[in-house]
Every structure is written in structure tokens, then in C-alpha cells.
Coordinates of C-alpha atoms in Angstrom, one line a residue:
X63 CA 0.0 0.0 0.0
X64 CA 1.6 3.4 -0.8
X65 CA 0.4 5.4 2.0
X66 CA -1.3 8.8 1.1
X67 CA -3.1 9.9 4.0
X68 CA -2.7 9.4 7.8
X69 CA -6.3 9.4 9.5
X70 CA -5.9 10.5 13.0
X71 CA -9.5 10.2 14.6
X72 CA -9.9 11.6 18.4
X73 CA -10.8 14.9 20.3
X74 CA -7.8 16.2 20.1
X75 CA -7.4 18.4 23.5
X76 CA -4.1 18.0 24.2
X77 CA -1.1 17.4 21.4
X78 CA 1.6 15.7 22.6
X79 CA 5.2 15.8 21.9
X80 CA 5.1 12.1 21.7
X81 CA 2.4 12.4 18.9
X82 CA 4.8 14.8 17.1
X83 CA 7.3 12.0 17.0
X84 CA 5.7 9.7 16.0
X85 CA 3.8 11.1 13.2
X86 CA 7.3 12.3 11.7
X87 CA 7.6 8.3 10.4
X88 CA 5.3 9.9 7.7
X89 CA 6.9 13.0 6.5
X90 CA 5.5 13.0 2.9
X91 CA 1.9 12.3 3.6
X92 CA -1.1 13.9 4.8
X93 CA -2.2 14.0 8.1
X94 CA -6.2 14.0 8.3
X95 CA -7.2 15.2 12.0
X96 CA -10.6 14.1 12.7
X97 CA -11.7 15.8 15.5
X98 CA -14.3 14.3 17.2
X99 CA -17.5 15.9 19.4
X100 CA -16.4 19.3 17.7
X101 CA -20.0 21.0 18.6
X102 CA -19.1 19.5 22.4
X103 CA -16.8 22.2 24.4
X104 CA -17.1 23.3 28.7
X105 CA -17.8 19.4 29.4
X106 CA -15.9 17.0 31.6
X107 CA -15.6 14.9 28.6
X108 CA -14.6 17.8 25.9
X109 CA -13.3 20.8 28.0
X110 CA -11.7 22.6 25.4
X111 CA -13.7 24.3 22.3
X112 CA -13.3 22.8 18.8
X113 CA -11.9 26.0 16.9
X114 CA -8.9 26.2 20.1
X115 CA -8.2 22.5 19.3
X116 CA -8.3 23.1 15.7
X117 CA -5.8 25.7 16.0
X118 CA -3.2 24.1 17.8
X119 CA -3.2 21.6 15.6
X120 CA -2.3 24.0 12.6
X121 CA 0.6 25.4 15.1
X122 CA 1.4 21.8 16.0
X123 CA 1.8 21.4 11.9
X124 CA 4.1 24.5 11.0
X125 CA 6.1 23.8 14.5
X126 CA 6.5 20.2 13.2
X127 CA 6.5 20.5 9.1
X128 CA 3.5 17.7 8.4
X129 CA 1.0 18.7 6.2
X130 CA -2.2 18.7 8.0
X131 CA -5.7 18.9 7.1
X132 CA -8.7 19.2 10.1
X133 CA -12.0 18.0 9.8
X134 CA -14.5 18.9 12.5
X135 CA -16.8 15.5 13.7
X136 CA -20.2 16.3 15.6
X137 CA -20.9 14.0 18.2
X138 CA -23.5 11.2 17.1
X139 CA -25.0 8.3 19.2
X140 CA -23.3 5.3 19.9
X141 CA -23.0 3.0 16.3
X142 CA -21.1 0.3 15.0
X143 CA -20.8 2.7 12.0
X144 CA -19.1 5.6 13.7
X145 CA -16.3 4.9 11.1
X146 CA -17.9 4.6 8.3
X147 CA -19.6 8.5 9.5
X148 CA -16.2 10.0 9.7
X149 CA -14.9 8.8 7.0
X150 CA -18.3 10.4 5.4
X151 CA -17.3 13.8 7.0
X152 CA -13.9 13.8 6.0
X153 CA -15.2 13.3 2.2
X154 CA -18.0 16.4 2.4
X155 CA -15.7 18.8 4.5
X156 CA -13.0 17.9 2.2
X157 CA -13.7 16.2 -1.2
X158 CA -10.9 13.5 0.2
X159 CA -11.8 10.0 -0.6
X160 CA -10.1 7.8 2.3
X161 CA -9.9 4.2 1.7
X162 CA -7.8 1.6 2.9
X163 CA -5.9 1.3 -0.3
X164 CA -4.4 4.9 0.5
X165 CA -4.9 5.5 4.1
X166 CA -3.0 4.3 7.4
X167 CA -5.2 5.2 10.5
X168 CA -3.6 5.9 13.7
X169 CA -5.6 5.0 16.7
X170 CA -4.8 3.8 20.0
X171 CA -8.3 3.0 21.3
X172 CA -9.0 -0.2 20.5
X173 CA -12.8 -0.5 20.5
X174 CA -12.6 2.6 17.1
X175 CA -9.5 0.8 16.1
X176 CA -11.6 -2.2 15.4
X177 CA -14.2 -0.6 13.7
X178 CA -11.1 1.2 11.1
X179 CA -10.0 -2.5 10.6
X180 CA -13.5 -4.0 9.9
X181 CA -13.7 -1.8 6.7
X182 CA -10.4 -3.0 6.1
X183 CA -7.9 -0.2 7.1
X184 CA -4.5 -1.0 8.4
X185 CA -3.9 0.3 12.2
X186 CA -1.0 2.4 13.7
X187 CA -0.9 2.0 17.4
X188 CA 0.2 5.3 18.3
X189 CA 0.8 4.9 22.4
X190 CA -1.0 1.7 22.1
X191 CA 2.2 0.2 20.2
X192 CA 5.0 1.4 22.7
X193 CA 6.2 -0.4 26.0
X194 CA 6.0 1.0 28.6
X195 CA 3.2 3.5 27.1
X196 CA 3.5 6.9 27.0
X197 CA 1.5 9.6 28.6
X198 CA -1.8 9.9 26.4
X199 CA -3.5 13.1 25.6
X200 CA -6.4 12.1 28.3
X201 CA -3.9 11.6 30.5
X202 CA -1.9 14.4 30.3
X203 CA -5.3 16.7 30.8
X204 CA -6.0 15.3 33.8
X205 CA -2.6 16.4 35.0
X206 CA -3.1 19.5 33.8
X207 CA -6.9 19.7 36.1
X208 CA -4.8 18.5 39.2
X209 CA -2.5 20.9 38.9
X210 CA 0.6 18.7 38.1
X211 CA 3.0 21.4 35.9
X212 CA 4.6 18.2 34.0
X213 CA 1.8 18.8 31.6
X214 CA 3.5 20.5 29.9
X215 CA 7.0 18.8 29.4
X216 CA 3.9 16.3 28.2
X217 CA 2.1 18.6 25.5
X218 CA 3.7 19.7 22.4
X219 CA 4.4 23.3 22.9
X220 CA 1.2 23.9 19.7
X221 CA -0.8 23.4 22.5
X222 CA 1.1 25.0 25.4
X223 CA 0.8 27.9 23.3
X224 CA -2.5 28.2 22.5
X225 CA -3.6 27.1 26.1
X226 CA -1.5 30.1 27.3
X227 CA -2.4 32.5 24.9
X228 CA -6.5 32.1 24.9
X229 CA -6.0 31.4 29.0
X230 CA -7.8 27.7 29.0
X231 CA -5.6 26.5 31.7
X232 CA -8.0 27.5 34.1
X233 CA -11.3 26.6 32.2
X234 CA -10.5 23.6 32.0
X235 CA -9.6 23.0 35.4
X236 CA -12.6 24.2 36.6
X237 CA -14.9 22.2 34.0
X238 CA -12.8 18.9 35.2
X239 CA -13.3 19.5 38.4
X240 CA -16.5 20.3 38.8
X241 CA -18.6 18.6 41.5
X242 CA -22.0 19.4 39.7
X243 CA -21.8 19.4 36.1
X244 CA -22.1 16.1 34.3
X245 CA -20.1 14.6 31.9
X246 CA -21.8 16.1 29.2
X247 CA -22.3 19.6 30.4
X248 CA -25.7 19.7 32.8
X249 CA -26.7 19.1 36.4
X250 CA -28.3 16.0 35.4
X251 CA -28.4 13.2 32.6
X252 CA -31.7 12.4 33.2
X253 CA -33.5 15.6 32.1
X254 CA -35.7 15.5 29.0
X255 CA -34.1 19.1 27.3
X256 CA -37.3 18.9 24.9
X257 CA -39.8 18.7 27.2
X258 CA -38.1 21.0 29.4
X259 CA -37.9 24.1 26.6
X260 CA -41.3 23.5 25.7
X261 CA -42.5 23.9 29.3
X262 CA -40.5 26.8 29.5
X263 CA -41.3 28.3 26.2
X264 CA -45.3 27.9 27.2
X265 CA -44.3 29.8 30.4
X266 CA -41.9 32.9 29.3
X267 CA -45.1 34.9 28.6
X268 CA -46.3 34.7 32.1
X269 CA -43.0 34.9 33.5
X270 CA -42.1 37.9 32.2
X271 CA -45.4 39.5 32.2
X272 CA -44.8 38.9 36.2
X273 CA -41.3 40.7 36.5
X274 CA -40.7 43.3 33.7
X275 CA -42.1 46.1 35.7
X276 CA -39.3 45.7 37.9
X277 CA -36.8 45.6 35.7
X278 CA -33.9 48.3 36.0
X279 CA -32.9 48.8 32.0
X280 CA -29.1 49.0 31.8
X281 CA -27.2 44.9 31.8
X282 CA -30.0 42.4 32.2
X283 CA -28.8 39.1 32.8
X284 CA -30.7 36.1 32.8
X285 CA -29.1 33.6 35.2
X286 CA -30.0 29.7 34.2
X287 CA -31.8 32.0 30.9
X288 CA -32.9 28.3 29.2
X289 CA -33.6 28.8 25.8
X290 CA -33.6 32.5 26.2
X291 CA -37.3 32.5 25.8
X292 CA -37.1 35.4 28.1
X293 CA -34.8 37.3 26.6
X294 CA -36.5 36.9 23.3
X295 CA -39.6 38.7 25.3
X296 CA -37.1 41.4 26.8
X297 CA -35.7 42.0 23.3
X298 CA -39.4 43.0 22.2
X299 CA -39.3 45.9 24.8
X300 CA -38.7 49.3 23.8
X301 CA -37.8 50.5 26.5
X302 CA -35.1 48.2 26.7
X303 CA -33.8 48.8 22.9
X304 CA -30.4 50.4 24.5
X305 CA -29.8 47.3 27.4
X306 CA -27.6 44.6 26.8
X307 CA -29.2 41.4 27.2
X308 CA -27.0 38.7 28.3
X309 CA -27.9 35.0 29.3
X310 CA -26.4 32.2 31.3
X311 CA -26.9 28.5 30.9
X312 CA -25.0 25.9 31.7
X313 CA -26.4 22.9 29.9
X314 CA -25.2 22.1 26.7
X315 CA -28.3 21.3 24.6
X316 CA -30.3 25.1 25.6
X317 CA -26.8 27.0 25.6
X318 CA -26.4 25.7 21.6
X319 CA -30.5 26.0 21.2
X320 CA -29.7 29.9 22.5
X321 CA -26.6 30.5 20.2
X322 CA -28.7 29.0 17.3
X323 CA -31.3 31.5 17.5
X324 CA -29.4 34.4 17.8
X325 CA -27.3 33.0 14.8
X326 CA -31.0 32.8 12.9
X327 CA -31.7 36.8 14.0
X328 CA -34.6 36.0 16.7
X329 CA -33.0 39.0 18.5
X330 CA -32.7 42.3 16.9
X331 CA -31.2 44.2 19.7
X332 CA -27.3 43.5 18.3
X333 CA -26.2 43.5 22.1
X334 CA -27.0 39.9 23.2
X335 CA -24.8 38.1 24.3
X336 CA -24.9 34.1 25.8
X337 CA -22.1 32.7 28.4
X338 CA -21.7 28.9 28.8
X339 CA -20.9 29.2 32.9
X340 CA -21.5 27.0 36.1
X341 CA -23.1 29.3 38.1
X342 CA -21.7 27.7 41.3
X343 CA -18.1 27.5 40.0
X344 CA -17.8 31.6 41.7
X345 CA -18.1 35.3 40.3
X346 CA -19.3 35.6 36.7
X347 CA -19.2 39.2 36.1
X348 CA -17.2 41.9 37.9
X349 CA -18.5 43.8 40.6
X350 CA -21.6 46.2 40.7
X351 CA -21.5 45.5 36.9
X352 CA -25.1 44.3 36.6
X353 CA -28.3 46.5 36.8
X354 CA -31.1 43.4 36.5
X355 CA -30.5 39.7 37.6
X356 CA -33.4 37.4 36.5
X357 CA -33.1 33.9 37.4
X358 CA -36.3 32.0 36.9
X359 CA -36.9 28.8 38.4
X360 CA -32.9 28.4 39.3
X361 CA -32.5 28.6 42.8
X362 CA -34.2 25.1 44.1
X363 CA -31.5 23.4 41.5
X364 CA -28.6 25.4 43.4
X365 CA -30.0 24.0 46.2
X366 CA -30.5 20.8 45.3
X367 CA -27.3 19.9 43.3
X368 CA -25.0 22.1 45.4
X369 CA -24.7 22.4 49.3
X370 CA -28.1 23.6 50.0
X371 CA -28.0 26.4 52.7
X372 CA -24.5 27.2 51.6
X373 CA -24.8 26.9 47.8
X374 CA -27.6 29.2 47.7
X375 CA -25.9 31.4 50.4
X376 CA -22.8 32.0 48.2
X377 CA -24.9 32.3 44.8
X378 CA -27.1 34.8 46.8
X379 CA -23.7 36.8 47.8
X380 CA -22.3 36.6 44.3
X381 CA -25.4 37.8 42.5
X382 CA -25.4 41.2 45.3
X383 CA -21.4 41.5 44.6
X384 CA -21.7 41.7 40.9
X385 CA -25.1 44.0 41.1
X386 CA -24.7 47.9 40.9
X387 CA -26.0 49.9 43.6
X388 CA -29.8 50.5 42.6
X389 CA -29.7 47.5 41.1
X390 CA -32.5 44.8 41.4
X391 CA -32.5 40.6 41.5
X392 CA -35.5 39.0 40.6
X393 CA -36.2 35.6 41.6
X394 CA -39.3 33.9 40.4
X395 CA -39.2 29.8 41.7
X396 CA -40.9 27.4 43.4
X397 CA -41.4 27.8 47.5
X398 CA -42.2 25.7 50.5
X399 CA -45.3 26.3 52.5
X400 CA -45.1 28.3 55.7
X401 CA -44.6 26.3 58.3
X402 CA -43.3 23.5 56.4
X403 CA -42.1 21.3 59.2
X404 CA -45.4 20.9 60.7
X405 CA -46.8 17.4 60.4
X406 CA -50.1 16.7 58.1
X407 CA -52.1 13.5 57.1
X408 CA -52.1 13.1 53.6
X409 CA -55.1 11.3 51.8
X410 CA -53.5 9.5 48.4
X411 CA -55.9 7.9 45.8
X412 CA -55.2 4.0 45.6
X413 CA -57.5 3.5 42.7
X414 CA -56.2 5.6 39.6
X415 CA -52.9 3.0 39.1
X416 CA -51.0 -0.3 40.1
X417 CA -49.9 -1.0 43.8
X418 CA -47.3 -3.2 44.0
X419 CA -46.1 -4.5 47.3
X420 CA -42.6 -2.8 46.9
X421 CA -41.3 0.1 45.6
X422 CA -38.9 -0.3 43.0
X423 CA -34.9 0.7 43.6
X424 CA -33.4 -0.2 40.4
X425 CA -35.1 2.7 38.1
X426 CA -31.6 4.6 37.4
X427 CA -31.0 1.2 35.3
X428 CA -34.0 1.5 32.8
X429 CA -34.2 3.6 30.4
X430 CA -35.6 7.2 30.7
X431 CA -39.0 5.6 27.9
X432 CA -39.2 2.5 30.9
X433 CA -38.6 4.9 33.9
X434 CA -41.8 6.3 32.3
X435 CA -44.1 4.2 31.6
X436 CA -43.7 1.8 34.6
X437 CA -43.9 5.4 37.5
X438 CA -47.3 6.1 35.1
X439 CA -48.7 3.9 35.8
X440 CA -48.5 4.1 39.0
X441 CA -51.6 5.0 41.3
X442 CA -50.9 8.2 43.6
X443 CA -50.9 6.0 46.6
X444 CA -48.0 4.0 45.3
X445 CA -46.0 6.8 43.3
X446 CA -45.3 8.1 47.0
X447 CA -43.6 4.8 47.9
X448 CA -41.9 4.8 44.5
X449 CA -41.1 8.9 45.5
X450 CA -39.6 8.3 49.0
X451 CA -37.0 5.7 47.2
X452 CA -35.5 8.3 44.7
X453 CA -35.6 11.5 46.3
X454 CA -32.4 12.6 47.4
X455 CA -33.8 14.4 50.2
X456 CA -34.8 11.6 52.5
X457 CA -37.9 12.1 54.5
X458 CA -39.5 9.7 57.1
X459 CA -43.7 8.9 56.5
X460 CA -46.1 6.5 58.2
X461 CA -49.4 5.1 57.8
X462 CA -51.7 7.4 59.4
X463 CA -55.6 5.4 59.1
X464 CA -55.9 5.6 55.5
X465 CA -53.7 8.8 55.0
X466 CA -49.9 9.0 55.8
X467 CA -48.1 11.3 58.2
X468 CA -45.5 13.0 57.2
X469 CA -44.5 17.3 57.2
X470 CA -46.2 19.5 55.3
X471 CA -42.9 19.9 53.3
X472 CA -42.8 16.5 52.1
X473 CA -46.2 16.2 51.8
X474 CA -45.6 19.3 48.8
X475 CA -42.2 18.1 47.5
X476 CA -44.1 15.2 46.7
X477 CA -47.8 16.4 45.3
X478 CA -45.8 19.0 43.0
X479 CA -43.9 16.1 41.4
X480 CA -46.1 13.7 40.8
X481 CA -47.1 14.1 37.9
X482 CA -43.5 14.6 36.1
X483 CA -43.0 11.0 34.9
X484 CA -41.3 11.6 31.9
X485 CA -38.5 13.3 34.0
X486 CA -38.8 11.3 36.9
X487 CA -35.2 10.6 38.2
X488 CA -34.3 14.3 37.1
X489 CA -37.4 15.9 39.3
X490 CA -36.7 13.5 42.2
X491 CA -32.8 15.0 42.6
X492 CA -34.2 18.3 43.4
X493 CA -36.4 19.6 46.4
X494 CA -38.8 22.4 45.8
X495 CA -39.3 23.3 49.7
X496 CA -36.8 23.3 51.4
X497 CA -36.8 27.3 52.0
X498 CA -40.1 29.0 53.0
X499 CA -40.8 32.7 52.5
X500 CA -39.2 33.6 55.8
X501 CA -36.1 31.5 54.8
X502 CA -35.8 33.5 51.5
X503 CA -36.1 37.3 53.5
X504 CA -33.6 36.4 56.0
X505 CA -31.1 35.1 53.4
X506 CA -31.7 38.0 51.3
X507 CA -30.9 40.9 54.6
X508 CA -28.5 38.7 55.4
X509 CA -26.2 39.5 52.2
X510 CA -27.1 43.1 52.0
X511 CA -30.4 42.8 50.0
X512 CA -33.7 45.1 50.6
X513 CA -36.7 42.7 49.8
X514 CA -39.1 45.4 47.6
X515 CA -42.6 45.2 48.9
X516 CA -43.8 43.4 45.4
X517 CA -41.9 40.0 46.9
X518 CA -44.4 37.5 48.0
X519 CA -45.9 34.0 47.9
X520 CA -48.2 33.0 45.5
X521 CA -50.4 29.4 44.8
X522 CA -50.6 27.9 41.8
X523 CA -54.4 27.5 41.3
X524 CA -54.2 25.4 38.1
X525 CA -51.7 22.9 39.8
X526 CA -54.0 22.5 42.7
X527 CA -57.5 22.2 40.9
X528 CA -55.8 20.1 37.5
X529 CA -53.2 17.9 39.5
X530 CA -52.9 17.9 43.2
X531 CA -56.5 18.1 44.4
X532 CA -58.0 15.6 41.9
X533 CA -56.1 12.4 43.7
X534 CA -54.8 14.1 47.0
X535 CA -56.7 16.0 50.1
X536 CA -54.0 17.4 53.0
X537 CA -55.6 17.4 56.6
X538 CA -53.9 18.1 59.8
X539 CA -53.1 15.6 62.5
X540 CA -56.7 15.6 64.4
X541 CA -58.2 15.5 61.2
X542 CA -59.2 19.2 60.0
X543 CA -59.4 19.6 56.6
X544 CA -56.4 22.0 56.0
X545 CA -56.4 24.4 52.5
X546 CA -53.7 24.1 49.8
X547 CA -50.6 26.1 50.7
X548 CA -48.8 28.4 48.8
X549 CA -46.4 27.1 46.2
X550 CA -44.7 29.5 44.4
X551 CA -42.2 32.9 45.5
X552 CA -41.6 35.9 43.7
X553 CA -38.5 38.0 45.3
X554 CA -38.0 41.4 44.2
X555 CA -34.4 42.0 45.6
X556 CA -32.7 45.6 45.6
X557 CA -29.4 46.3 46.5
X558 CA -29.2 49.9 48.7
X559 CA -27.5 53.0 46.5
X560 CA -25.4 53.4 49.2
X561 CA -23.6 50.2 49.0

């Protein structure tokens, strides 16, 4: 075979000086980088941005005198044919026809090595073929997060370079090492993103029609912003024609649904702007920079997948830091009832589902379509049992004649969830009340923060009447019927002029 082409498929985050070496065995031919999950970037699994790898690899080839071409790879599902799609790529990006007859590929994962030599490609090893192994690019990341400076006696100075010069040292460190954030860039793999940006979509109009009369114009951020479907309502606002509008997301799939509709011209203010952050990771913007915070629906998840009292503490403190004296915060989420440690009976309908004599505790196992069905059909009475397994806030109920005792907080975590089968696992990692409206006011003074008079408490009437009080009736412990509390806060935050 006379060798034409080198196909080097991978992601590509780190360049090594090994790599350089051993690529030279091939100094007339040309090296075809496929860079793989090039629409992934500020994940544990793909840190660094596609364009920052593609660019050190063209340093990498003028430092190193291979002729290189680079061929972005999207991410795609698992398939047996994840070779045959690359090679695909390579051939529309490029018009370059790879075939075993003229290309060598280099791989050192076996699993896609096997998939090259099943279409019948010859294999290069790269680390793979060396004893004892070198350091391989993964690896050499992973010193980088830890903090170990060898990385770069490790990395070919391409990538030292570019690391340095576009500061990703500390990006990626704090993407690696991030407690919360997934693997693939959210709080949770479990989350439908569909169904969740066409709740929130259906909601933006009440949302904002709920908040815009306190908005301060000036820098508007919209913390946790979604799809932007808030923004997009913002943007129509005259008298916000001269703001800049900037959201925050931190999962993946709304952060690239955001940047796709600003690249299709939803927005015509030309000042929006969207930031891919971890909202925990510390200080986004600089201080008294901000004149509106919106975050809508944000603050239970702080709670839930951070530290709770101090997660939402220090999220609380960083959102006062970075807003300008005059400046407003306003939180619209979900709130526990007053009193939400007092203990209720809880009347659960037994008829509208199964019953089975155990809950199940293998659900993270099935798939999200079998997590589904089998919690649907599920009759209220038994979704409870089912509940109090996968919560992550563990609560302690009892039989109580034919209701269960538990607190009033429980009682609500539950009833507001019920009904969210298609996200189950996802809604069962967060908690909904675990503040109260007194909670929320103390925090608030305690940072610096004047509550406005428009904060409050409000109670979901449609909830109640279309899927809580159909199957559930709340009494207290003596019996008394007891009314639906409130389930719902909307904080209207200010921070003094003289601060």
C-alpha cells in the first residue's frame, strides 16, 4: 500500500510531543485530523472548544513540518458505524476519498480501532504500540486539572501555546473538576431538554409579564436563561432597545439551542450576548456591573445539586457582589409552605394505578422511555412509595388510618412532582421546599439585599385544581381539613445606592 493519508480520529485536546514524534515516520503524507464531538466544548468529557483544538493543531503542523488537514466530527450516538460516518465527514468537508488502499489510520483505542479494521484499514498503534506506554492526551489533561505542571513537558508546545495564549488552563480545570456538572455539560443526565424548553417556552409569557415592571434597564442578565425564551420577550421591549441582554446556561443542549437563535436573527437588539458558565463555580461578572438579575426557576436546583444552605448562600452573595448599587434581583421559583415542618395527614388515591407490594430501587438502570411508563402507571398512593426511594432528600412517612403522616414539606415536595413522569429521576434529585418565604427574606438581609414590597408567595391555582387536588386531600393531625398552601415565591431584591 503506498500510503497517502494518515487518519488521525480523536478529540484532540491535548497534542503531545510524543504524537509529534511519531507522526514524523510519515513525513511526505497527509495527516487528516478528525476531531471528534467538535460541537461538544465546557464538558468534563470535551473541556476545550473545537476552533482552540483546531488551532493548535495548525501550530502543531508548521512547528512540526506535516502537512495537515482538520475536519470537525459532531458528536453522534453510539454506532457500529461511527467509522464509516467519519470517513463520510472527512469526504463532504474535504472532497478527500479515504480508503484503505491509501490511508493508514492511527488509533490507539481499540474499540474505534476495530471498527477502522472491519472496513479494512491498516492500524498504527500510536501509544497503544509502545512499551512502557506513553502519557496519552487524556492523561496528560488530567494532570493538567490536578494541577501537576509536567503537563506541559507532556504537550507539544502547539498546544502549550494556545492554552496560554487564549487562557484555557483555568477553564478547564474548573470544567474537570466540577462537582456538579455532568459529563456532558448539565446538572443532570436524566433531564428531558425537549420537554423541558417546551414547558418553559409555554411559560416565558407569564414569567415575564410577572417581573418586567421591575426591571432596572441597563445589563440584564438572565441567570439559568434556558432557551432564552425570556430574553427573546425582553428583546421586544422598547424600553429596553439600549440594554444589553446577556444569558447564562449551563447545559449544553439550551446554551447551543440559545446561540442557534441568535445566529438565525430571533434577536434584533445586536447586544446579546450568551455565556456557557457553572453558576456555582464563583463570580461571573465583575462587581456592581449588573443593573437586572433574572433567574427563573434556578434557585431550588442550586440547592439541590449544590450544598443547599451554603450553595444558595454563596450564589445569593455573588449575585449582590456583581449587582450595581440601585440595582434589582429577581427571583421567580418554586417555594415551600409556611410552616413546612409541621406534620399533616395526607389522603393519596389507591384507585387511579398499580400498587405493588414494593417500591422499585433499580429505576436509574431502565431507560428514561421505561422509567416512564412503569412510575405512570402508578396510582398516587403507590407513586409516593416509589417517591420516597429516589428522592435525594430523605424524608420519614407513616401510615396514618388511611392517609400518611409526614410534614407539610414533604407532603408538597411530593404532590408537586407527581405528575412529572417523563423526567422522573431528574425531578426526584431536586427539592422544591426546602426554604419557606421567611427563609428566602432572612437570606436575602443577610447579604445586603432590601426585599421590595412586590416580593411574596403565591399558589398555583391550576396545579391545585388540574393535578394535586383531583387524587390528594392534605388534613392536619386531628383531622381538620387543611387548604392548599402556597407554592410558588416571587422576590424582588434591591441592593441599597449606598452600598
Amino acid at each position: 500500500m503506498e500510503t497517502t493519508f494518515v487518519l488521525f480520529p480523536g478529540r484532540h485536546h491535548v497534542l503531545t510531543r510524543f504524537q509529534a514524534e511519531y507522526l514524523r515516520r510519515w513525513p511526505d503524507v497527509t495527516i487528516v485530523w478528525a476531531v471528534t464531538s467538535a460541537n461538544h466544548e465546557n464538558t468534563k468529557r470535551n473541556p476545550v472548544p473545537y476552533h482552540r483544538r483546531e488551532a493548535a493543531i495548525e501550530r502543531f503542523s508548521v512547528l512540526t513540518g506535516l502537512r495537515s488537514v482538520v475536519v470537525p466530527v459532531f458528536d453522534t450516538a453510539p454506532t457500529e458505524r461511527f467509522a464509516e460516518v467519519t470517513l463520510k465527514n472527512i469526504t463532504v468537508a474535504t472532497g478527500l476519498e479515504l480508503t484503505p488502499a491509501n490511508t493508514l489510520v492511527a488509533c490507539s483505542t481499540p474499540a474505534v480501532a476495530a471498527l477502522y479494521t472491519a472496513l479494512g484499514f491498516s492500524i498504527a498503534g500510536v501509544e497503544a504500540e509502545i512499551t512502557p506506554e506513553p502519557a496519552r492526551p487524556w492523561d496528560v489533561l488530567l494532570r493538567l486539572a490536578a494541577g501537576d505542571e509536567s503537563w506541559r513537558e507532556l504537550a507539544h508546545p502547539a498546544t502549550v501555546d494556545v492554552f496560554d495564549r487564549y487562557q484555557l488552563v483555568d477553564s478547564v480545570r474548573t470544567v474537570v473538576n466540577d462537582p456538579v456538572v455532568g459529563a456532558e455539560g448539565g446538572l443532570t443526565a436524566t433531564r428531558n431538554y425537549r420537554t423541558y424548553v417546551e414547558a418553559f417556552a409555554d411559560s416565558a409569557a407569564r414569567k415575564w409579564e410577572q417581573v418586567h415592571r421591575h426591571v432596572r434597564p441597563g445589563r440584564i442578565v438572565d441567570i439559568g436563561c434556558g432557551a432564552g425564551a425570556v430574553l427573546e420577550l425582553a428583546d421586544r421591549e422598547p424600553a429596553l432597545r439600549e440594554s444589553d441582554l446577556i444569558g447564562v446556561e449551563i447545559a449544553r443542549h439550551l446554551y447551543e439551542e440559545c446561540m442557534h437563535k441568535k445566529a438565525q436573527g430571533v434577536f434584533d437588539n445586536a447586544n446579546v450576548f450568551f455565556y456557557r458558565r457553572n453558576v456555582l463555580g464563583g463570580a461571573i461578572f465583575p462587581e456592581r456591573s449588573i443593573d437586572t438579575t433574572l433567574t427563573f426557576a434556578l434557585t431550588h436546583e442550586i440547592w439541590s445539586y449544590g450544598d443547599r444552605w451554603t450553595s444558595l448562600r454563596r450564589f445569593a452573595q455573588a449575585i449582590y457582589d456583581h449587582t450595581a448599587p440601585g440595582g434589582v434581583w429577581i427571583n421567580s421559583d418554586v417555594c415551600g409552605p409556611d410552616g413546612r415542618d409541621r406534620r399533616v395527614r395526607l389522603a393519596l388515591d389507591a384507585t387511579d394505578g398499580a400498587n405493588p407490594a414494593t417500591a422499585r430501587e433499580d429505576l436509574a438502570e431502565l431507560s428514561p422511555e421505561e422509567v416512564a411508563a412503569y412510575v405512570g402507571g402508578l396510582s398516587t398512593r403507590a407513586r409516593l412509595d416509589q417517591f420516597a426511594v429516589d428522592f435525594r432528600f430523605p424524608f420519614e412517612y407513616g401510615p396514618a388510618g388511611d392517609a400518611v403522616e409526614l410534614t407539610l414539606g414533604a407532603a408538597m415536595d411530593y404532590l408537586t412532582r407527581k405528575d412529572y413522569a417523563d423526567n422522573w429521576l431528574s425531578e426526584t434529585h431536586e427539592q422544591f421546599c426546602g426554604l419557606e418565604y421567611a427563609d428566602w427574606k432572612s437570606l436575602l438581609a443577610d447579604v445586603g439585599f432590601e426585599v421590595d414590597p412586590a416580593s411574596g408567595t403565591s399558589r398555583n391555582d391550576w396545579i391545585i385544581d388540574n393535578r394535586i387536588a383531583p387524587t390528594a386531600s392534605l388534613a392536619t393531625l386531628d383531622g381538620t381539613p387543611l387548604d392548599w398552601p402556597v407554592t410558588h415565591v416571587l422576590l424582588v431584591a434591591r441592593r441599597p445606592f449606598n452600598t
